[in-house]
GROMACS .gro file of C-alpha atoms in nm:
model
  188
    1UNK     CA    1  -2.237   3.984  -1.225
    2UNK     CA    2  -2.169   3.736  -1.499
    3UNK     CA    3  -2.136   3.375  -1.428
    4UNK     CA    4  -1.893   3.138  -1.607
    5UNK     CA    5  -2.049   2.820  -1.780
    6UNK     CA    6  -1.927   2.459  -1.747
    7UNK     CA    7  -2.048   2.220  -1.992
    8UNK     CA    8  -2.162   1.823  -1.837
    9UNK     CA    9  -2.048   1.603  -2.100
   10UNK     CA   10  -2.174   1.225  -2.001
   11UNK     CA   11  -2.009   1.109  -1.709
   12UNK     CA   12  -2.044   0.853  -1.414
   13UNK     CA   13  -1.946   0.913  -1.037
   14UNK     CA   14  -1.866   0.597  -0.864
   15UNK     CA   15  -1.870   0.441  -0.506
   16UNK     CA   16  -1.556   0.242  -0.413
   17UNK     CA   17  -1.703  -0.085  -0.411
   18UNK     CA   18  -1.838  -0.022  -0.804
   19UNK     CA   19  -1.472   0.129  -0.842
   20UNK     CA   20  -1.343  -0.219  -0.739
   21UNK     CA   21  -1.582  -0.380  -0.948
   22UNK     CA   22  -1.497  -0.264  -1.270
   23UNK     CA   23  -1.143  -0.194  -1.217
   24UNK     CA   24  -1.050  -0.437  -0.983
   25UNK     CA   25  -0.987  -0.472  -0.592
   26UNK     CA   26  -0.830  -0.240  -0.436
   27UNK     CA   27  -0.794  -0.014  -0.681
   28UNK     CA   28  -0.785   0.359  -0.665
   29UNK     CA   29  -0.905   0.662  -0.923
   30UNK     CA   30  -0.612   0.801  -1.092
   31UNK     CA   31  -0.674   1.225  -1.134
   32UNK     CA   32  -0.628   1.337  -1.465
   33UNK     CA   33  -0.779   1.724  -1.452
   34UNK     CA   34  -0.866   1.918  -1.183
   35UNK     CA   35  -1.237   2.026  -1.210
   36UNK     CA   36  -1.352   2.439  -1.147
   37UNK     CA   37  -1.554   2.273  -0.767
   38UNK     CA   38  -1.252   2.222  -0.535
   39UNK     CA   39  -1.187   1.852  -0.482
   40UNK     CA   40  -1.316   1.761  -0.796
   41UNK     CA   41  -1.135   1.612  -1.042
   42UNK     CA   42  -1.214   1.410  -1.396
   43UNK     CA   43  -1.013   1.065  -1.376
   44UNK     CA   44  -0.792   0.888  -1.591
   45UNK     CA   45  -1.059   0.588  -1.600
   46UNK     CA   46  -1.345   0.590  -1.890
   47UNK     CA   47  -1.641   0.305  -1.887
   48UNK     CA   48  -1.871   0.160  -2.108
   49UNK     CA   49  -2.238   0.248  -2.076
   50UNK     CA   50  -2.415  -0.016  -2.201
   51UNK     CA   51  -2.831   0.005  -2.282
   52UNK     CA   52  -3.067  -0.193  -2.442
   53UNK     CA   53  -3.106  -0.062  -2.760
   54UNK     CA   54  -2.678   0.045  -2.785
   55UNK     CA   55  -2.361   0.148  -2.552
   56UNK     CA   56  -2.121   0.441  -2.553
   57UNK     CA   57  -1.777   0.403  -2.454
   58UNK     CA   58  -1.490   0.574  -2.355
   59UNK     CA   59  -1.726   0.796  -2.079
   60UNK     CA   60  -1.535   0.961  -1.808
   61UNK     CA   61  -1.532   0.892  -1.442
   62UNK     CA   62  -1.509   1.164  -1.229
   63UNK     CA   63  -1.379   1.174  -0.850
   64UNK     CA   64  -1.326   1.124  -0.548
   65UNK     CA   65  -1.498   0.818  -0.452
   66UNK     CA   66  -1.918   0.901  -0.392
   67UNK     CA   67  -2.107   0.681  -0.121
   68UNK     CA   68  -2.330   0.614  -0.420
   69UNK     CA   69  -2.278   0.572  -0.778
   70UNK     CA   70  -2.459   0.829  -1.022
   71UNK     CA   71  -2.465   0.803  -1.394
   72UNK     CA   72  -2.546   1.142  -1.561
   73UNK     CA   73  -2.630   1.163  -1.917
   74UNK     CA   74  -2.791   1.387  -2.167
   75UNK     CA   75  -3.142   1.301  -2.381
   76UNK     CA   76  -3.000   1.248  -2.671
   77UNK     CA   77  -2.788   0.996  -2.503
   78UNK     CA   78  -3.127   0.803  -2.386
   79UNK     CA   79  -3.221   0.770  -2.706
   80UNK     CA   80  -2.878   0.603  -2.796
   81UNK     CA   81  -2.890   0.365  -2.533
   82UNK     CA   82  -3.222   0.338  -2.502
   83UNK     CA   83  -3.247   0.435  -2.135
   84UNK     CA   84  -3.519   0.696  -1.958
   85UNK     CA   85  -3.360   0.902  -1.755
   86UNK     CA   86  -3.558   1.124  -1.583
   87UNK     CA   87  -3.429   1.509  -1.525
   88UNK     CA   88  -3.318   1.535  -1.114
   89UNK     CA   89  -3.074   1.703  -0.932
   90UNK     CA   90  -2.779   1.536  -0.828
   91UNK     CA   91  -2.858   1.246  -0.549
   92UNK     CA   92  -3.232   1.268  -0.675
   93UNK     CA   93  -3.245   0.882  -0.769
   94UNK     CA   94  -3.535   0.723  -0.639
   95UNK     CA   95  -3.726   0.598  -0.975
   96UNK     CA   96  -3.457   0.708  -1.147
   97UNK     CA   97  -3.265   0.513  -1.474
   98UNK     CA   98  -3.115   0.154  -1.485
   99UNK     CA   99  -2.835   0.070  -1.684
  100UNK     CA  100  -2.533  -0.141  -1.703
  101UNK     CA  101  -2.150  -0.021  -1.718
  102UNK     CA  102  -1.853  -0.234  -1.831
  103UNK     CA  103  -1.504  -0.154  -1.697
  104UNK     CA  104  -1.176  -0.349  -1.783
  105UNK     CA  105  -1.245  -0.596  -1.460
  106UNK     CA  106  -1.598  -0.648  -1.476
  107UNK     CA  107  -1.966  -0.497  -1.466
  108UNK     CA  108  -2.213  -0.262  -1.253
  109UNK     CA  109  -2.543  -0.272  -1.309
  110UNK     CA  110  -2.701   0.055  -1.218
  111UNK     CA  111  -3.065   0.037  -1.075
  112UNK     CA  112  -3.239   0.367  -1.034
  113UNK     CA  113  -2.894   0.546  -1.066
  114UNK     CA  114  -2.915   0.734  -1.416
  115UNK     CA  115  -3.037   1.095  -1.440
  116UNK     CA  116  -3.023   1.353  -1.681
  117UNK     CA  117  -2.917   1.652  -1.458
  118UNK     CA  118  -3.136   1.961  -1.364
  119UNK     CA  119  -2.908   2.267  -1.422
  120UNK     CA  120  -2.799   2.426  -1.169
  121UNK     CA  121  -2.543   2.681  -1.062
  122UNK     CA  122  -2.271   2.608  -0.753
  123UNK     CA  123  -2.167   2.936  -0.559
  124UNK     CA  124  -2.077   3.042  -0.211
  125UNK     CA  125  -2.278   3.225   0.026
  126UNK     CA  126  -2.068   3.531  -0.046
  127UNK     CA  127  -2.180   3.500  -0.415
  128UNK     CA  128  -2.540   3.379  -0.298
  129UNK     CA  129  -2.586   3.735  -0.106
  130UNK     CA  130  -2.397   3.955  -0.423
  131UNK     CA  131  -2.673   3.794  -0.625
  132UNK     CA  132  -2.957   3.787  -0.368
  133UNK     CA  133  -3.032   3.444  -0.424
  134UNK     CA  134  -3.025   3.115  -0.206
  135UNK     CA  135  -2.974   2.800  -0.174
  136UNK     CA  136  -3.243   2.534  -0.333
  137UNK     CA  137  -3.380   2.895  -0.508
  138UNK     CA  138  -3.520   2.842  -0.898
  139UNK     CA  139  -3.390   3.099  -1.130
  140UNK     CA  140  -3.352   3.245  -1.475
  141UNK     CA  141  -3.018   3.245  -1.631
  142UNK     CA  142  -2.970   3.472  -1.957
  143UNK     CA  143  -2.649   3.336  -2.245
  144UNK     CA  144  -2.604   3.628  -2.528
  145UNK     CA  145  -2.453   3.567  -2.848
  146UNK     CA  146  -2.631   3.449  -3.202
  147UNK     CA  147  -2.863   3.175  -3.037
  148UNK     CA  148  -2.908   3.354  -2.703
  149UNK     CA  149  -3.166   3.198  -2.485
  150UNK     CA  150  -3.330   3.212  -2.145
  151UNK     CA  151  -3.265   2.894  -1.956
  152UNK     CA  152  -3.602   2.865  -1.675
  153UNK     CA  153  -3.566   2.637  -1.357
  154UNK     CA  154  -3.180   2.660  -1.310
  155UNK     CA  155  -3.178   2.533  -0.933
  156UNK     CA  156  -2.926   2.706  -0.698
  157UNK     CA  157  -2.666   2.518  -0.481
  158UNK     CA  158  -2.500   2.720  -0.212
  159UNK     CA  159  -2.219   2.579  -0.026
  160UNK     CA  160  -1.912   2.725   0.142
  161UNK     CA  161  -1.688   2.561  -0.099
  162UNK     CA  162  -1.869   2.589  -0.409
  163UNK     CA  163  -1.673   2.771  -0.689
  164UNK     CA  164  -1.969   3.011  -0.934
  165UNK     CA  165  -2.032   2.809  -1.217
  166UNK     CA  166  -2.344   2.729  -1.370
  167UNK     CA  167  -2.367   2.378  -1.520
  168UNK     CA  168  -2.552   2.258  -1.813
  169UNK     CA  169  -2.539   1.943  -2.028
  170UNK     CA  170  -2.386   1.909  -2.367
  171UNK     CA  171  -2.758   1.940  -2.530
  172UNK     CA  172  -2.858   2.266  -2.383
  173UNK     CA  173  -2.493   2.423  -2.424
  174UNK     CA  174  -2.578   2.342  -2.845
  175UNK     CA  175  -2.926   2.496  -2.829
  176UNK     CA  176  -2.781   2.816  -2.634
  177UNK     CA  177  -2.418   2.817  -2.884
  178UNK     CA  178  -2.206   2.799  -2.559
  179UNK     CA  179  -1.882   2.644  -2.432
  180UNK     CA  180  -1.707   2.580  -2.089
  181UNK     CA  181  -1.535   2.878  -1.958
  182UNK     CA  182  -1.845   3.141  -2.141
  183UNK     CA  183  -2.043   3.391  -1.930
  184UNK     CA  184  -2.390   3.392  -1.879
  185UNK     CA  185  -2.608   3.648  -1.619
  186UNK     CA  186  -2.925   3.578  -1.475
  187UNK     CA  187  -3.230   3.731  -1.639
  188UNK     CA  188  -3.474   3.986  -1.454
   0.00000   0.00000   0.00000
């Protein structure tokens, strides 16, 4: 059973207060693309992330509204910005990252909010039990091609409406050759 890829470029989820914050009162995430996990979508609004040793701009915010904000970059983006970002699953902050990000009404400073994210691969139950894993489960996931590779410790989230996709950041999808919407299995 082959699994399709999606590809993490940097992005930032939000709370509503930190949307208010940097866009202003009031103000609501605008949809731009509908992401592969249901009720997930990337939003009009970009940021700023700003580090001590340099920023990147122009770094997508994706919705709905989270009860806590979550910054999720790549290593090579730590060295950029000059940031340590330990590698955690999503929600994993404690002793996580600081940074700050700029928005066109203000700032957010982000304390213990900035991860590099574990892979991991969303599916239902149904495709849990076809592949006779579960949920929280470690596992091996093969890519093919000219720089095939074995990627070890891809965590396993089950959850009724998950959608099968196996997520990786921009800097392993390089070293493996692949792009959102490729197929990868999991190795033996």
């Amino acid at each position: 059973m082959t699994i399709p890829v999606g590809v993490s470029n940097r992005h930032v989820h939000l709370s509503q207060p930190d949307i208010e914050a940097l866009f202003g009162p009031g103000y609501r995430l605008t949809p731009l693309k509908e992401l592969r996990q249901p009720g997930q979508f990337a939003a009009k609004e970009c940021v700023t992330i700003v580090g001590p040793k340099g920023s990147i701009g122009k770094v997508r915010v994706l919705g709905p509204a989270r009860e806590a904000s979550q910054l999720e970059i790549s290593k090579a983006d730590c060295f950029t910005l000059g940031v340590k970002a330990p590698v955690r699953e999503s929600g994993q902050l404690q002793g996580s990252g600081d940074a700050m990000l700029a928005g066109p009404a203000g700032y957010v400073a982000l304390r213990s909010q900035v991860i590099c994210a574990q892979r991991h691969i969303h599916m239902s139950p149904l495709d849990a039990a076809r592949l006779g894993v579960s949920n929280g489960q470690a596992v091996r996931v093969k890519t093919a091609g000219q720089r095939a590779l074995v990627f070890d410790q891809v965590v396993v989230r089950v959850k009724e409406s998950f959608a099968l996709e196996l997520h990786i950041d921009t800097d392993e999808a390089n070293a493996a050759g692949l792009a959102s919407g490729d197929s990868v299995t999991l190795a033996d």
